[in-house]
Amino acid sequence: MNLPNYIDAKKRTKESTVKELYKFNINSKNLGVGKTYFVKTYGCQMNEHDSENIRAMLEELQFTPCEVMEEADLVILNTCSIRENAHNKAFGMLGRLKHLKESKKDLVIGLCGCMAQEESVVKDIMEKHPYVDIVFGTHNIHELQDLLINRTKKQNIDVYSCEGKIYENISYKRESDIKAWVNIQYGCDKFCTYCIVPYTRGKQRSRKSAEIIKEVEELVKKGYKEVTLLGQNVNAYGKDLYSDYTLANLLSDVADTGIERLRFVTSHPWDFTDEMVDIIAKRDNIMPYIHLPLQSGSNKILKLMNRRYTKEEYLKLYKKLKDNIPNVSITTDIIVGFPGETREDFEETLDVVKKCKYDSAFTFIFSPREGTPATKMIDNVSLDEKNKRLYELNELVNKYANKANQRYLNKTTKVLIEGIGEKGNLFGYTDTMKLVNVKADKKYIGKIVDVKILESKTWSLDGEINE
Ligand code: SAM
Ligand code: SF4
């Protein structure tokens, strides 16, 4: 049994990352014959993408996917620990699975993802949730087969604290055959004081550009239209490879593969270079959409958060992006109620929102995460006040999101049609990442088409295809 331990996380060395070929040798081909599986994913695109890897592995072992959790023989929860409510949701689901197992003794329950990297969670699972059969972390997904084979009556827990590896040759069962995620970097070294990611996902490790380009070339050959390059802090891509090759170079080389739409998330304002701005502006297949988390507009709070930029520097970068990238849409993340945030600090945040008029924003109330420095800071803002600030912020964000969408009214824009949504309409996204619903034949799925926008709402647009 290996347990997580992240006391040493901040003492990371500059040792180079070790590349390993993915070791998924199928030892027990029949493990899943006649059995079904269900994977429930919480959290960000990284977790969604890891679940695509878990699904590929299970299907290589001959498990069959199952749409209904209650009917599956194996249920895996791929968890998130970014905020407390993500924890609560996963534990709520474990409660449901506990009842299910009472009537279905052979059910196998697995827990993985970021929560599995937390020492306190693993201890909790050991002490209070004995019905969970296997636990594995973000660094050893490839060991799922062994955990399933070696399952005994006891819990099988295997979580690594080591974090210096990159696995290549990973197989994925991608959710979509139109757009794909491609990891370019794992982990994060920024250590924002509120954030648990550097502990649960390990140190920043960039994949070699040749491996990334090869993966995208294969996706292009398979007919994929869109690729999103994934990392917690993609602008810092390559810094750990000790070469001059940066995200700007990578964007240029990946754009050369001929992929029709190229996106990347998430950008930390600190590492956004002029070369990146230039390449996004120049290349038609790099989409004019940037997620640029602000977190707070107060310099005092930004410093306490260890964000490494000031309000003024952020606004300068924002202006540069708007001035140089035609029609760019910019979204953000904002935290309210960080320890020590006064009304004046919060107003600084509102001021940035008023200046930037974001296309949209993800807004959160600060959630203390065990082991992060912010949990030790004095939190003197009442929950009532935090809720009021969140409400006020959301009103403002929604107003600008609505206005940003209105700009599309009666205009024709390119939309990549992805599938059939609610109410039987087709849905897709503009290059600027606006959700568009259209009533049209499903022959358009997978195509980039011209859509005339007839109605604009706060979070979506309705339109018709312009042949
Ligand atoms: N790497 C990205 C960045 O630098 O902004 C963000 C990654 S995180 C998965 C997504 C968002 O969750 C963050 O931008 C932040 O706004 C929010 N978040 C992270 N930790 C949080 C916490 N303890 N409480 C509230 N929100 C948090
Ligand atoms: Fe978390 Fe993003 Fe900061 Fe890294 S850069 S610590 S992932 S908020």
PDB file of C-alpha atoms in Angstrom, residues 9 46 77 99 131 134 151 172 204 236 283 289 299 301 310 338 418 445 449:
ATOM      1  CA  ALA A   9       6.266  19.253  -2.611  1.00  0.00           C
ATOM      2  CA  MET A  46      -7.324  17.310 -17.234  1.00  0.00           C
ATOM      3  CA  LEU A  77     -14.967   8.041  -9.591  1.00  0.00           C
ATOM      4  CA  HIS A  99     -26.023   1.581  -0.707  1.00  0.00           C
ATOM      5  CA  TYR A 131     -16.480  -0.593   0.668  1.00  0.00           C
ATOM      6  CA  ILE A 134      -9.291   0.435  -5.115  1.00  0.00           C
ATOM      7  CA  ARG A 151      -7.808  -7.022  -5.541  1.00  0.00           C
ATOM      8  CA  TYR A 172      -7.256   7.340 -25.074  1.00  0.00           C
ATOM      9  CA  GLN A 204       5.545  21.084 -13.924  1.00  0.00           C
ATOM     10  CA  ALA A 236       5.307  28.287 -19.092  1.00  0.00           C
ATOM     11  CA  ARG A 283      -2.175  32.212 -37.654  1.00  0.00           C
ATOM     12  CA  TYR A 289     -10.004  32.909 -27.595  1.00  0.00           C
ATOM     13  CA  ASN A 299      -2.709  44.251  -5.657  1.00  0.00           C
ATOM     14  CA  ILE A 301      -4.764  40.248  -2.521  1.00  0.00           C
ATOM     15  CA  THR A 310      -0.282  43.487 -10.435  1.00  0.00           C
ATOM     16  CA  PHE A 338      -9.936  35.479  -0.114  1.00  0.00           C
ATOM     17  CA  GLU A 418     -20.314  19.175 -32.583  1.00  0.00           C
ATOM     18  CA  ILE A 445     -22.155  17.431 -37.452  1.00  0.00           C
ATOM     19  CA  VAL A 449     -20.368  26.033 -41.307  1.00  0.00           C
TER      20      VAL A 449
END
